[in-house]
PDB file of C-alpha atoms and ligand atoms in Angstrom:
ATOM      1  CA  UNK D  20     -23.095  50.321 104.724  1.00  0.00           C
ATOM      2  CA  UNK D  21     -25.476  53.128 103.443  1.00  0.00           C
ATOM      3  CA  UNK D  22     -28.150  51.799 100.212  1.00  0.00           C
ATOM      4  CA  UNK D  23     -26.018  54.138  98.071  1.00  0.00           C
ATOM      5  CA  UNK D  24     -22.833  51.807  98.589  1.00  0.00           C
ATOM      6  CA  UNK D  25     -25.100  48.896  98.482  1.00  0.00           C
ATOM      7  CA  UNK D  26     -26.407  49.627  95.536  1.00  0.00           C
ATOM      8  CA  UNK D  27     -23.148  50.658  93.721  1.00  0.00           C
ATOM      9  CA  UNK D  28     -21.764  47.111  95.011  1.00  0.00           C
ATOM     10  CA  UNK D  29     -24.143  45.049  93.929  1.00  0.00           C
ATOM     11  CA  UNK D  30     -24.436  46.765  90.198  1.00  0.00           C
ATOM     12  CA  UNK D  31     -20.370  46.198  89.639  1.00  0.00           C
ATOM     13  CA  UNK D  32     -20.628  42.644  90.973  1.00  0.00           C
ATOM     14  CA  UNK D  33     -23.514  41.599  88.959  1.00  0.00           C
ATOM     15  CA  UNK D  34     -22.630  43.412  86.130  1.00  0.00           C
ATOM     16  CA  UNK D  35     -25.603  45.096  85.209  1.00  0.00           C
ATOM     17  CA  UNK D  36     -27.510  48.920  86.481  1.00  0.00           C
ATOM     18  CA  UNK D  37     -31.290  47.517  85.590  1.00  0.00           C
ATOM     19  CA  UNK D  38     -33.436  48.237  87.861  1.00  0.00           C
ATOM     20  CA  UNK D  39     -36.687  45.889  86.785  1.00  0.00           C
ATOM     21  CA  UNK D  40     -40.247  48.097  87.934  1.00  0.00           C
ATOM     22  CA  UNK D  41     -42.183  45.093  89.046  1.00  0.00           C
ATOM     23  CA  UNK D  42     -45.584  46.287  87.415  1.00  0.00           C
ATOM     24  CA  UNK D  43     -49.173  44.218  86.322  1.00  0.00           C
ATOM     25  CA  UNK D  44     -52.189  45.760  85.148  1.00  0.00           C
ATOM     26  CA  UNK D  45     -55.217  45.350  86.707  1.00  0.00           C
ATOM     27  CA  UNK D  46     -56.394  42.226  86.855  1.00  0.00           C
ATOM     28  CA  UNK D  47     -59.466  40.755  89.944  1.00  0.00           C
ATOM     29  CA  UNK D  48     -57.791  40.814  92.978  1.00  0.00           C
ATOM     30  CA  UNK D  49     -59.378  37.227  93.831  1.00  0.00           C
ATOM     31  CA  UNK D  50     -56.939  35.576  91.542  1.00  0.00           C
ATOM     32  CA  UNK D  51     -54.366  36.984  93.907  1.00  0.00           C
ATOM     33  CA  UNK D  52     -52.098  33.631  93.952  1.00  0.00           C
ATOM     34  CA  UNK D  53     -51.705  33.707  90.069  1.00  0.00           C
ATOM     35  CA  UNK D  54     -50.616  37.460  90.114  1.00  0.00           C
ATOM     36  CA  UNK D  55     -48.132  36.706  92.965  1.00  0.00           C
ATOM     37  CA  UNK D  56     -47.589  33.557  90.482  1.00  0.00           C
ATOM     38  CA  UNK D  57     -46.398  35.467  87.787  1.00  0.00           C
ATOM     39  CA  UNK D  58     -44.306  38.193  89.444  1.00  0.00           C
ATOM     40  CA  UNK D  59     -42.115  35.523  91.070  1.00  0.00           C
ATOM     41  CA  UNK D  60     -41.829  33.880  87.659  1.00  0.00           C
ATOM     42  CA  UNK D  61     -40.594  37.656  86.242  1.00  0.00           C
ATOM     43  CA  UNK D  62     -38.597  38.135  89.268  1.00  0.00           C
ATOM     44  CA  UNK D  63     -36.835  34.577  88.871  1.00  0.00           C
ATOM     45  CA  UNK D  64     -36.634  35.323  84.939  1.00  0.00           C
ATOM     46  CA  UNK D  65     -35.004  38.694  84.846  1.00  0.00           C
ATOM     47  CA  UNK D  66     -33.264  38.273  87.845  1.00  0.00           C
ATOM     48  CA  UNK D  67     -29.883  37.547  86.464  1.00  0.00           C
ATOM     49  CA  UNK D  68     -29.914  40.761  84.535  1.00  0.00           C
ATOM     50  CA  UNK D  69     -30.988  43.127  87.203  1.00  0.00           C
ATOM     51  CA  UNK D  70     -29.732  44.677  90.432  1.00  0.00           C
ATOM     52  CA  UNK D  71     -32.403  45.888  92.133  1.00  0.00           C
ATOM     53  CA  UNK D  72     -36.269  45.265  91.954  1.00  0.00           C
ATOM     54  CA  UNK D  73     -38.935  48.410  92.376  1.00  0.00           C
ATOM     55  CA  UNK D  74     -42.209  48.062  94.076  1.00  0.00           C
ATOM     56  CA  UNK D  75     -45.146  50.114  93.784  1.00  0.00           C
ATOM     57  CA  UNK D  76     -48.898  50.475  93.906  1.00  0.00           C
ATOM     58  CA  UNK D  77     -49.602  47.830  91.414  1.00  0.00           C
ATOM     59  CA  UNK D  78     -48.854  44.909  93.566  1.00  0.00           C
ATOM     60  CA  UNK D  79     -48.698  46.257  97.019  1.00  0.00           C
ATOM     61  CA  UNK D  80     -52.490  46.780  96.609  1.00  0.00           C
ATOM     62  CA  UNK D  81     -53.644  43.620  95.320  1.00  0.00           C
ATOM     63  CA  UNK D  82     -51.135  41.366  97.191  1.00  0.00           C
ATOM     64  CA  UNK D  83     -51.100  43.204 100.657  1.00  0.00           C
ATOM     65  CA  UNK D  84     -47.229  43.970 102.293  1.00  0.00           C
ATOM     66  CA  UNK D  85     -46.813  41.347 104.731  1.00  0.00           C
ATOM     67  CA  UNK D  86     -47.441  37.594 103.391  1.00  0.00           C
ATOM     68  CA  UNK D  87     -47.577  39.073 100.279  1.00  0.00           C
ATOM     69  CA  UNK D  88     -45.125  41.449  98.457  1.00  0.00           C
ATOM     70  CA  UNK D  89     -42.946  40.535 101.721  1.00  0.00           C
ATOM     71  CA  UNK D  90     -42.290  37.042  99.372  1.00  0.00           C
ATOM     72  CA  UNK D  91     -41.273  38.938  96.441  1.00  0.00           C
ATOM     73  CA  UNK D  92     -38.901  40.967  99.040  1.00  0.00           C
ATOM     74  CA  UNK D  93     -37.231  37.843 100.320  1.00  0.00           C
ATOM     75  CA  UNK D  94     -37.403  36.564  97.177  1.00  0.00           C
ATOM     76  CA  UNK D  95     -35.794  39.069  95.478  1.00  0.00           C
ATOM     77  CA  UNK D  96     -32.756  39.210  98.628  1.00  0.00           C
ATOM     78  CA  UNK D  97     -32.061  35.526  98.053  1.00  0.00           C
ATOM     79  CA  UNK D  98     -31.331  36.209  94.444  1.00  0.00           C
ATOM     80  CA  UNK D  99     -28.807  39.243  95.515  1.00  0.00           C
ATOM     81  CA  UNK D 100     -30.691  41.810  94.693  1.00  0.00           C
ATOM     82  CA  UNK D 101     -31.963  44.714  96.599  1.00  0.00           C
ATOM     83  CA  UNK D 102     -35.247  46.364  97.099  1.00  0.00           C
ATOM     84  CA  UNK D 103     -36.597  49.365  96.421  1.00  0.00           C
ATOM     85  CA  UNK D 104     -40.049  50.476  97.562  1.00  0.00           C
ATOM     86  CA  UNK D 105     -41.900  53.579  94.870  1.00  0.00           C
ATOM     87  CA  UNK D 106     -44.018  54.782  97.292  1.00  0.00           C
ATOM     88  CA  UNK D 107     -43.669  58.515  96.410  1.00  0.00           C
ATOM     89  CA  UNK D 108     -44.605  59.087 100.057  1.00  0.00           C
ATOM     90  CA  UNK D 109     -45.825  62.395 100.348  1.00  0.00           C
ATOM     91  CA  UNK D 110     -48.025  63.010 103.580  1.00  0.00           C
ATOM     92  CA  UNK D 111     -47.250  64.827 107.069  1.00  0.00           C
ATOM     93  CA  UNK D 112     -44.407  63.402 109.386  1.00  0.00           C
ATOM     94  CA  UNK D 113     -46.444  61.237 111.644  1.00  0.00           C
ATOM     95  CA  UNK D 114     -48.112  59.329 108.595  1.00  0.00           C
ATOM     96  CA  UNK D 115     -44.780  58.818 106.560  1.00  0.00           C
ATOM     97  CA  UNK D 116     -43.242  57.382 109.500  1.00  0.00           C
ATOM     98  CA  UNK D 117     -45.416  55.206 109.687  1.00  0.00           C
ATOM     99  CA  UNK D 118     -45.014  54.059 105.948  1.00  0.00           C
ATOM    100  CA  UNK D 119     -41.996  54.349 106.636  1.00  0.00           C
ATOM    101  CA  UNK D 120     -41.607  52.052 109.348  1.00  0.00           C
ATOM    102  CA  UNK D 121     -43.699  49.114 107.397  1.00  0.00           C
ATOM    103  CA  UNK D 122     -42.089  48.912 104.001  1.00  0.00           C
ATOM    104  CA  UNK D 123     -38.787  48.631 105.768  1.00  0.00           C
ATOM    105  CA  UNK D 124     -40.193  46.020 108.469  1.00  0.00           C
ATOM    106  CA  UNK D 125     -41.408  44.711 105.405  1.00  0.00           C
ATOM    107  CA  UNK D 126     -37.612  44.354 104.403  1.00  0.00           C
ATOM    108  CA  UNK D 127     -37.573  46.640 101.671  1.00  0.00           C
ATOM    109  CA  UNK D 128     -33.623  48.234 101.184  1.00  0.00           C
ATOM    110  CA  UNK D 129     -35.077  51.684  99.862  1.00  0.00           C
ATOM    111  CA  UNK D 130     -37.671  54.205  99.670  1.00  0.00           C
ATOM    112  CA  UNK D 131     -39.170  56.318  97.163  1.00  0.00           C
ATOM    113  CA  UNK D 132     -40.363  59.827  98.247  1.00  0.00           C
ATOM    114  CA  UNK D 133     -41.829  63.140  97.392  1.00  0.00           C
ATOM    115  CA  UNK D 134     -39.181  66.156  98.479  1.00  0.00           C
ATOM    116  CA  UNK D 135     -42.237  68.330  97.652  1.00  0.00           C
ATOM    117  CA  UNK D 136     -43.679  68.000 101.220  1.00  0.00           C
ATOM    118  CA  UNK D 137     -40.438  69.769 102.981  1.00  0.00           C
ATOM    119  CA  UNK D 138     -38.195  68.724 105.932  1.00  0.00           C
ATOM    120  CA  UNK D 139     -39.957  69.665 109.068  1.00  0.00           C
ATOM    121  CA  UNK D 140     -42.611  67.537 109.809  1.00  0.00           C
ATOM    122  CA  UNK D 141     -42.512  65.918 105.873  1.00  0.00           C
ATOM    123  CA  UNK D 142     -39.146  63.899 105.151  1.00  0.00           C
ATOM    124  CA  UNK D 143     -37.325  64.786 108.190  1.00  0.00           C
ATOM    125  CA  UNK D 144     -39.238  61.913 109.937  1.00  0.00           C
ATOM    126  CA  UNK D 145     -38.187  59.446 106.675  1.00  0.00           C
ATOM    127  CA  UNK D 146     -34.802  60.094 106.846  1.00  0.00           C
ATOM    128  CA  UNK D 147     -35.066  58.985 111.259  1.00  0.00           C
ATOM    129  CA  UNK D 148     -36.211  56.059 110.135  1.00  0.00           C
ATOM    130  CA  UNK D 149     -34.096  55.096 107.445  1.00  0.00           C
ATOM    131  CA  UNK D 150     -31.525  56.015 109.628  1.00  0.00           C
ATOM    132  CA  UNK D 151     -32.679  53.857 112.606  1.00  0.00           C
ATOM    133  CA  UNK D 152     -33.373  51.193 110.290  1.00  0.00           C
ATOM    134  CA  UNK D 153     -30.027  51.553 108.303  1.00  0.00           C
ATOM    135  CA  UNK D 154     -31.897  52.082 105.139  1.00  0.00           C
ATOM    136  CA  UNK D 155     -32.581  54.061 101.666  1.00  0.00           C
ATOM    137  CA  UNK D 156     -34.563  57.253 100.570  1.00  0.00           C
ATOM    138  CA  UNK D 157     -34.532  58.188  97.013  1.00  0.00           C
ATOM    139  CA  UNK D 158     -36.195  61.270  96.323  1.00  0.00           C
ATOM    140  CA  UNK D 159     -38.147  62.255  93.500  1.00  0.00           C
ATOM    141  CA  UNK D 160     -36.458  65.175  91.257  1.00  0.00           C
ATOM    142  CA  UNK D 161     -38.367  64.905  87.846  1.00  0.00           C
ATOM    143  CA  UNK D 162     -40.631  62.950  87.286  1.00  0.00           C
ATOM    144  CA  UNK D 163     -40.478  60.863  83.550  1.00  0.00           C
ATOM    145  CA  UNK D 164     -44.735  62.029  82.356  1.00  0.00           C
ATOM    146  CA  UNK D 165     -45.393  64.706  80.528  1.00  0.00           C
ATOM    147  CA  UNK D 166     -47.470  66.487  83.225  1.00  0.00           C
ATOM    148  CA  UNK D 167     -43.948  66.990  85.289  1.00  0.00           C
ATOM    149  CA  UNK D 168     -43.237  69.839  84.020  1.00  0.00           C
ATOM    150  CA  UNK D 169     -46.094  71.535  85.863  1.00  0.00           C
ATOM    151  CA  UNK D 170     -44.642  70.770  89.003  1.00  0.00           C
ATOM    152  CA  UNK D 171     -41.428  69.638  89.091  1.00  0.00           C
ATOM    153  CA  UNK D 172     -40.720  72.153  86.154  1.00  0.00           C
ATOM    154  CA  UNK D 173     -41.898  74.860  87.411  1.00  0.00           C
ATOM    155  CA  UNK D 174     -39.957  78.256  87.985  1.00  0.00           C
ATOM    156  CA  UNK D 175     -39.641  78.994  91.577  1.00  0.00           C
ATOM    157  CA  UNK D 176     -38.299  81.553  93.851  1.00  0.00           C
ATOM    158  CA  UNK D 177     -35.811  79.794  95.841  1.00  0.00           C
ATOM    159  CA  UNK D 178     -36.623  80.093  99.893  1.00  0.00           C
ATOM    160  CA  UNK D 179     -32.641  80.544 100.596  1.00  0.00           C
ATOM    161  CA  UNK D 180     -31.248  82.719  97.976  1.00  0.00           C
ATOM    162  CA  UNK D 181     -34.457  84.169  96.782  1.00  0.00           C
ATOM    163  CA  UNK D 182     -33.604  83.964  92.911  1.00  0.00           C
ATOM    164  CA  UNK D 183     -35.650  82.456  90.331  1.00  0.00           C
ATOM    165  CA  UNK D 184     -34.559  78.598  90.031  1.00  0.00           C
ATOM    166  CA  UNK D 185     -36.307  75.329  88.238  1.00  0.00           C
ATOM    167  CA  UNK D 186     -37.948  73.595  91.111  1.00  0.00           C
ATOM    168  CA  UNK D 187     -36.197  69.786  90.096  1.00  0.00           C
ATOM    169  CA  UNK D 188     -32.559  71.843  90.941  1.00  0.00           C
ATOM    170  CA  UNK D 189     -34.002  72.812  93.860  1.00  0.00           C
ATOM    171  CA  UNK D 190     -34.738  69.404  94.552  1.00  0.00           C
ATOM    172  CA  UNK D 191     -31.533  67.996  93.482  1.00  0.00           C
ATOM    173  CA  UNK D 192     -29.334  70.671  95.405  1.00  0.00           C
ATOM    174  CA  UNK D 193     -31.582  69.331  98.809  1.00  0.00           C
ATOM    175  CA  UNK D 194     -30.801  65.350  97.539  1.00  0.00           C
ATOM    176  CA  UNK D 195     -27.179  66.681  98.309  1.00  0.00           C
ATOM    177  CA  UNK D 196     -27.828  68.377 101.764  1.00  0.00           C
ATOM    178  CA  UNK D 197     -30.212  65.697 103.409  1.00  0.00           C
ATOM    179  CA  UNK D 198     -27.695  63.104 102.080  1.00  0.00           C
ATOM    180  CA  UNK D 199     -29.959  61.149  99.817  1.00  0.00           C
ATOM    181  CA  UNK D 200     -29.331  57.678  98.374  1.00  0.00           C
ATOM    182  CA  UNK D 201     -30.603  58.622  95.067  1.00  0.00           C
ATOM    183  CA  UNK D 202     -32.715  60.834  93.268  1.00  0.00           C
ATOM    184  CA  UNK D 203     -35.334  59.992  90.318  1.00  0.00           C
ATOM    185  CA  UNK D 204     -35.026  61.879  86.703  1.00  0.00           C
ATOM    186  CA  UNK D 205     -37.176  60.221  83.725  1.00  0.00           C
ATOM    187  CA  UNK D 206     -35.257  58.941  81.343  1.00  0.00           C
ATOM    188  CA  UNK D 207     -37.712  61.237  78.878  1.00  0.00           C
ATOM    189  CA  UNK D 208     -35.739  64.110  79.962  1.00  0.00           C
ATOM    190  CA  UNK D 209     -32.475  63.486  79.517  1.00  0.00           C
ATOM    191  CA  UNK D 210     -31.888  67.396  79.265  1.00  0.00           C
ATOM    192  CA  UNK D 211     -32.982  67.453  82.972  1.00  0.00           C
ATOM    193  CA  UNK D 212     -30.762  64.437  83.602  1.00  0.00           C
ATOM    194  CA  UNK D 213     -27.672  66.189  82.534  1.00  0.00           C
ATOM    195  CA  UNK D 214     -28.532  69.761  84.446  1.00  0.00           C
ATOM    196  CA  UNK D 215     -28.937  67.291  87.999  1.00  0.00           C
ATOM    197  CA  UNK D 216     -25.951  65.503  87.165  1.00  0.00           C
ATOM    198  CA  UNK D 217     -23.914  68.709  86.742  1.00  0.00           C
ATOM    199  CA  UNK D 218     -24.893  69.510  90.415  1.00  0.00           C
ATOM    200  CA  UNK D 219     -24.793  66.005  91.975  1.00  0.00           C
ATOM    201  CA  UNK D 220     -22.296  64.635  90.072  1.00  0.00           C
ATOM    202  CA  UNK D 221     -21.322  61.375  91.560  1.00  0.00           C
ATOM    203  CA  UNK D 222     -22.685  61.801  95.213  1.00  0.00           C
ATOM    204  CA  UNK D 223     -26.016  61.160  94.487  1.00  0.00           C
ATOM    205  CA  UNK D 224     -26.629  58.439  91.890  1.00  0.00           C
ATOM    206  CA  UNK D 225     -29.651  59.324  89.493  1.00  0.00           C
ATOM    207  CA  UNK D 226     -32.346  56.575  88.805  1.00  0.00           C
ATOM    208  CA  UNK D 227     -34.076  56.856  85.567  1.00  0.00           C
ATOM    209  CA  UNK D 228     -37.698  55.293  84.922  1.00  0.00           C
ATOM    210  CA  UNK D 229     -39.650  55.205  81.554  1.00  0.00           C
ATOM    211  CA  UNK D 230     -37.490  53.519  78.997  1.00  0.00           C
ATOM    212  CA  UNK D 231     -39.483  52.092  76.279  1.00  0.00           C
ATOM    213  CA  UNK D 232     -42.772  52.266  76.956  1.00  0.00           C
ATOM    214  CA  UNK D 233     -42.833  56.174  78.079  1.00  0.00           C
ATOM    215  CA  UNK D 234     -40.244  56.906  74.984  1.00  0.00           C
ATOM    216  CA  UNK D 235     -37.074  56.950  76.657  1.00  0.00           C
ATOM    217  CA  UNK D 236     -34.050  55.834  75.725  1.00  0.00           C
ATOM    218  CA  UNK D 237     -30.976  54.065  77.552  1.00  0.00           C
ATOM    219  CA  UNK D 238     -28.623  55.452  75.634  1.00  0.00           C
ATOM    220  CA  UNK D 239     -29.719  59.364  76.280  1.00  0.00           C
ATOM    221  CA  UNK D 240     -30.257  58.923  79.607  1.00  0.00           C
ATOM    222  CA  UNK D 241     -27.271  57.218  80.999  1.00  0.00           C
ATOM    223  CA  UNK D 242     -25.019  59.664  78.340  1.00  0.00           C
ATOM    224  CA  UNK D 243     -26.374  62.549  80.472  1.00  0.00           C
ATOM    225  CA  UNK D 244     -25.618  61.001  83.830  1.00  0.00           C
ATOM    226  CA  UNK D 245     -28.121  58.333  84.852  1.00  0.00           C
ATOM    227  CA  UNK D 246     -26.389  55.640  87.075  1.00  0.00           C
ATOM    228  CA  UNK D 247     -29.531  53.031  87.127  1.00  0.00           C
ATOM    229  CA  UNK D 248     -32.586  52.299  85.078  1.00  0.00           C
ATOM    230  CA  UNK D 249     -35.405  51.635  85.656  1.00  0.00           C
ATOM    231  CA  UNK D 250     -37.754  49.246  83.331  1.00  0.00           C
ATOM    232  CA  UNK D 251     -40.849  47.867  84.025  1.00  0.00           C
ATOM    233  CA  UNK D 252     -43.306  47.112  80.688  1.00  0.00           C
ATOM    234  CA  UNK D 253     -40.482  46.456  78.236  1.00  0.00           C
ATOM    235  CA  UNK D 254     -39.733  43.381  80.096  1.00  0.00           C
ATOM    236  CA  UNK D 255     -42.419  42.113  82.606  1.00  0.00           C
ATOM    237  CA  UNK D 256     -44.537  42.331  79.357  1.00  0.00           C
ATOM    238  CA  UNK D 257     -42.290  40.568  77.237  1.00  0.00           C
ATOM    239  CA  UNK D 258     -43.373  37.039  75.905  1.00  0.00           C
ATOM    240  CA  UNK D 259     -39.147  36.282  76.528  1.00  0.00           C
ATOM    241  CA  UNK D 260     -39.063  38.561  80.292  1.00  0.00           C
ATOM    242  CA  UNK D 261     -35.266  37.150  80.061  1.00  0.00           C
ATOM    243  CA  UNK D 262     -34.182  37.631  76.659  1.00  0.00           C
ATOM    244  CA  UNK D 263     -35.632  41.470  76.780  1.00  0.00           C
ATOM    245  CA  UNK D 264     -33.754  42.035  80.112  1.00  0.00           C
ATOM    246  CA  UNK D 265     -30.461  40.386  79.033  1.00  0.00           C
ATOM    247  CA  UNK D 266     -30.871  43.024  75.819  1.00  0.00           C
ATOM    248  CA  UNK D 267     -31.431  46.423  78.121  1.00  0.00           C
ATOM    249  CA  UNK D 268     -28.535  45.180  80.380  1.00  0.00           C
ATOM    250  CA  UNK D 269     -26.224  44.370  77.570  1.00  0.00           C
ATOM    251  CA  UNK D 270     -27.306  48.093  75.894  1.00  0.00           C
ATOM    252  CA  UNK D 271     -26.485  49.575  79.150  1.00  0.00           C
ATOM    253  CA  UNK D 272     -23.327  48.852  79.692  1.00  0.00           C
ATOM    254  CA  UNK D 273     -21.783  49.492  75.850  1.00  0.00           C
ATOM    255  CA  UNK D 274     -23.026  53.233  76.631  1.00  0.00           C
ATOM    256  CA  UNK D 275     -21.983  53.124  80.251  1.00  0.00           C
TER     257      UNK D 275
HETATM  258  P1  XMP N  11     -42.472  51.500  82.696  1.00  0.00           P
HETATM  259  O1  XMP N  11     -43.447  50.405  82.428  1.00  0.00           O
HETATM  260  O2  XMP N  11     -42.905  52.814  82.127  1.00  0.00           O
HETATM  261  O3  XMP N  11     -42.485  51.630  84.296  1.00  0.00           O
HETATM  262  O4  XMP N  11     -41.054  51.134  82.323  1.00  0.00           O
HETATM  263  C1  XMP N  11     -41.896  52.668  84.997  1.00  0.00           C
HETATM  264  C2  XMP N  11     -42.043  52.445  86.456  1.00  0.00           C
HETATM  265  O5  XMP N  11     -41.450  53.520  87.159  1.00  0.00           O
HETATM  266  C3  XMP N  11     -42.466  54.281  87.827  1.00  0.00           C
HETATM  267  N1  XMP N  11     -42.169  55.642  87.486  1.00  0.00           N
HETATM  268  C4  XMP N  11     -41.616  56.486  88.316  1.00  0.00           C
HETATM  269  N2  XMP N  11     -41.220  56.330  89.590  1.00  0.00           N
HETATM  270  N3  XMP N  11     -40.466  58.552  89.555  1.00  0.00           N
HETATM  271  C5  XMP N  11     -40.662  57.373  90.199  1.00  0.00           C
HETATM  272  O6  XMP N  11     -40.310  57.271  91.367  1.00  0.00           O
HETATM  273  C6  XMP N  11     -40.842  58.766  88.275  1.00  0.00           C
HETATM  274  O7  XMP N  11     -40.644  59.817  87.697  1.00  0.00           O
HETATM  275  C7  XMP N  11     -41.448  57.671  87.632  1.00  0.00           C
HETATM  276  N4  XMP N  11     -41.877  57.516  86.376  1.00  0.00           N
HETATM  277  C8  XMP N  11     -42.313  56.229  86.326  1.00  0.00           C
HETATM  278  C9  XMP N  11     -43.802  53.820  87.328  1.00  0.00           C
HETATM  279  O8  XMP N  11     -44.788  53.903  88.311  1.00  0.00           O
HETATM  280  C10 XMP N  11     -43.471  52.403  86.965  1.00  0.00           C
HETATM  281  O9  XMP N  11     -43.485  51.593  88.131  1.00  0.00           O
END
C-alpha cells in the first residue's frame, strides 16, 4: 500500500490530519539523553492528536539516526503513526540514494525532497528507492518563508511547452507525473495552496507547514486545499503539548 493510502488511512481512523514537526532549539549536544527525553515525552503527549510525526535537522543532528531518532521512529510506529523524514534532499543521484537508503533503513515511512535538482541523476534515484523499499517522497512545491518566492516563485520558461509558468506549478504538475505521495505548500500562502490544488486536486495530497509560529492559519490553508498540517512550535513549545494539539486537531476538522 503506497504512503499516500497510508497516510489517508491512518488520518480517517484516528480522526485527525496533524502532522506534529518534531523540532528543539539548540541546546549542548552532551545532554543528548534529556533532548531524546523530552521529544519522547512530546511524541507520547501529542500523539493521540496526530497522524504522522516529521523529522528534520534539529534532532537528527544532535541525536544521530540509528540508536537515536531510530527510537522516536519506533516509537512513533507503536503509537500508529507514521513517519515522515524533512530532509529536503537535494544533492546528485548517487548521494541521495544514499540518504535515501538510511532514513528508510532507519524506518522512516516518507521522505522530504527538493524537485529543484531534476529527474536524471537528482530524484530519479529517490523514487528507486522508495520504490524498492515500498516507501514515500513528498516533494517540496512552495516553501512556507518569505524568501520562497525567490525560488520557488519565480517566473520560468517551462522546458516542455516553452511558455512562461510560476516555477511551484511546474513543480506541482511533475508531483503528478513522477507519482508523488505528497507535495509541501506553506500554509502562509494559501493563494499558492489553492492554484496547486486546482492542478492536483485529490491525487496528490498537499502538506502544509508554518501554522502559528510562521503566521499561518488552519483555517486558510486547508479552505484552499491542504489535506495535512504540519505544526511544530505551537505545540512542542507549549507548557500543555496535549491540550494545544487536541485544539489544532479539533480546529481542523470543523473547517475540513
Ligand atoms: P513550525 O515551528 O514553524 O515548524 O510550525 C515547521 C516545520 O516544518 C518545516 N518547514 C518546512 N518543511 N517545506 C518543508 O518541507 C516547507 O516549506 C517548510 N516550512 C517549514 C520546518 O523546518 C519545521 O520543521
Amino acid at each position: 500500500m503506497s504512503f499516500k493510502i497510508r497516510m489517508a488511512e491512518v488520518s480517517r481512523k484516528r480522526q485527525t490530519n496533524i502532522v506534529l514537526a518534531l523540532d528543539f532549539p539548540f541546546q549542548n549536544p552532551k545532554e543528548r539523553e534529556k533532548l531524546l527525553a523530552r521529544a519522547q515525552s512530546i511524541l507520547d503527549l501529542a500523539s493521540p492528536h496526530i497522524c504522522a510525526v516529521k523529522i528534520n535537522h534539529h534532532l537528527t543532528l544532535p541525536l544521530g539516526i540509528f540508536d537515536g531518532v531510530q527510537i522516536l521512529v519506533n516509537q512513533a510506529r507503536q503509537a500508529g503513526l507514521l513517519t515522515i523524514m524533512d530532509g529536503k534532499v537535494n544533492d546528485i543521484g548517487a548521494t541521495n540514494q544514499t540518504i535515501a537508503e538510511y532514513y528508510y533503513e532507519a524506518g522512516f515511512d516518507a521522505l522530504i525532497v527538493n524537485p529543484f535538482i531534476g529527474w536524471e541523476e537528482g530524484l530519479k534515484p529517490i523514487f528507486e528507492v522508495a520504490g524498492k523499499h515500498g516507501r514515500g517522497i513528498i516533494l517540496l512545491t512552495y516553501m512556507s518563508h518569505k524568501g520562497a518566492v525567490e525560488g520557488y516563485g519565480q517566473t520560468v520558461i517551462d522546458g516542455e511547452n516553452r511558455l512562461e509558468v510560476k516555477q511551484y506549478l511546474v513543480f506541482a504538475h511533475k508531483a503528478l507525473k513522477y507519482k508523488a505521495d505528497g507535495v509541501v505548500v506553506g500554509a502562509t500562502a494559501p493563494d499558492k495552496i489553492r492554484e496547486v490544488y486546482q492542478i492536483l486536486g485529490s491525487t496528490v495530497p498537499i502538506y502544509s507547514p508554518g501554522i502559528g509560529a510562521q503566521g499561518g492559519e488552519i483555517s486558510a490553508a486547508t479552505k484552499a486545499g491542504a489535506s495535512y498540517l504540519i505544526v511544530g512550535r505551537e505545540i512542542v513549545q507549549a507548557p500543555d503539548a496535549a491540550g494545544v494539539a487536541e485544539k489544532f486537531k479539533l480546529s481542523a476538522r470543523k473547517t475540513t
